[in-house]
XYZ file of C-alpha atoms in Angstrom:
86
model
C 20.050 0.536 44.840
C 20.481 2.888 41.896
C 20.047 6.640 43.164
C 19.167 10.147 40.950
C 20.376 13.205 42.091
C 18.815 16.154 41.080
C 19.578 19.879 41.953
C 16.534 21.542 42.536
C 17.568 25.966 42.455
C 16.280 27.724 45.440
C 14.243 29.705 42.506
C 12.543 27.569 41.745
C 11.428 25.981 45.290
C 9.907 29.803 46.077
C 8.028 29.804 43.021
C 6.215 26.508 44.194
C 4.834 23.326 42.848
C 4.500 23.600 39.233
C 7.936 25.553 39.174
C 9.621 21.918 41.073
C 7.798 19.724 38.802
C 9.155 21.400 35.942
C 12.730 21.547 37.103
C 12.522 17.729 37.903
C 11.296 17.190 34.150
C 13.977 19.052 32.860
C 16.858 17.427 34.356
C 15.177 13.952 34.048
C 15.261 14.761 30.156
C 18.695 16.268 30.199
C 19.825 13.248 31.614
C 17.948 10.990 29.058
C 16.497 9.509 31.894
C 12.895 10.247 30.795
C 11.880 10.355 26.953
C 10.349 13.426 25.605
C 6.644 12.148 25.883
C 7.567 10.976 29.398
C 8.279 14.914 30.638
C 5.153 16.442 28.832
C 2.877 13.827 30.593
C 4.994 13.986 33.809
C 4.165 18.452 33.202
C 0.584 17.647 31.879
C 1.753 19.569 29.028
C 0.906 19.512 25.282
C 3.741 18.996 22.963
C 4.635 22.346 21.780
C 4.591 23.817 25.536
C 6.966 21.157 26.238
C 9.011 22.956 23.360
C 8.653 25.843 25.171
C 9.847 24.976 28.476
C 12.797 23.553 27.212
C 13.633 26.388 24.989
C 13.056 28.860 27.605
C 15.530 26.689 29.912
C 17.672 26.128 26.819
C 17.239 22.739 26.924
C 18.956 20.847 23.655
C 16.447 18.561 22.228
C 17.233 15.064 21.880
C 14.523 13.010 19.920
C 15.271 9.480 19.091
C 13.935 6.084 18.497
C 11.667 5.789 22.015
C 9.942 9.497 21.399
C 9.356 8.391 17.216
C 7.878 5.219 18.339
C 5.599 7.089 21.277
C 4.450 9.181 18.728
C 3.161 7.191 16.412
C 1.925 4.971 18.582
C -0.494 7.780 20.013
C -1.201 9.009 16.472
C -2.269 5.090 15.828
C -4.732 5.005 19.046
C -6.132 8.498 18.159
C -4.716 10.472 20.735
C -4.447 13.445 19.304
C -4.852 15.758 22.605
C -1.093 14.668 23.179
C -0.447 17.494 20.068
C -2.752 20.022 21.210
C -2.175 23.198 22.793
C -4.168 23.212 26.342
């Protein structure tokens, strides 16, 4: 069986749930283990406060083939909320 391991900072644990989820988000995407679109549903985030977290974590972006082809395949069904600030 294939294993993850993620560090989840103390910091984060005391500020509680949301705090977790987004550290798990984070390192899933630093690791290119989840795409772009993957993390900001994972959050239940829109796309540009998915910028933000990862800016404020100084989190390089990495946007390739998978996140181009998510993208236009929710601009194709209309699902536009995916752009929208909450």
């Amino acid at each position: 069986m294939n294993t993850i391991n993620l560090k989840i900072p103390v910091e984060s644990v005391n500020q509680g749930e949301k705090a977790v989820l987004i550290e798990v988000g984070i390192q899933l995407y630093k690791q290119k283990i989840f795409t772009f679109g993957q993390v900001r549903r994972l959050l239940n985030v829109s796309v540009w406060e998915l910028q933000k977290i990862l800016g404020e974590h100084k989190i390089e972006r990495h946007y390739e083939e998978a996140d181009l082809a998510e993208d236009l395949a929710s601009i194709e069904r209309g699902d536009w909320e995916a752009f929208l600030f909450f």
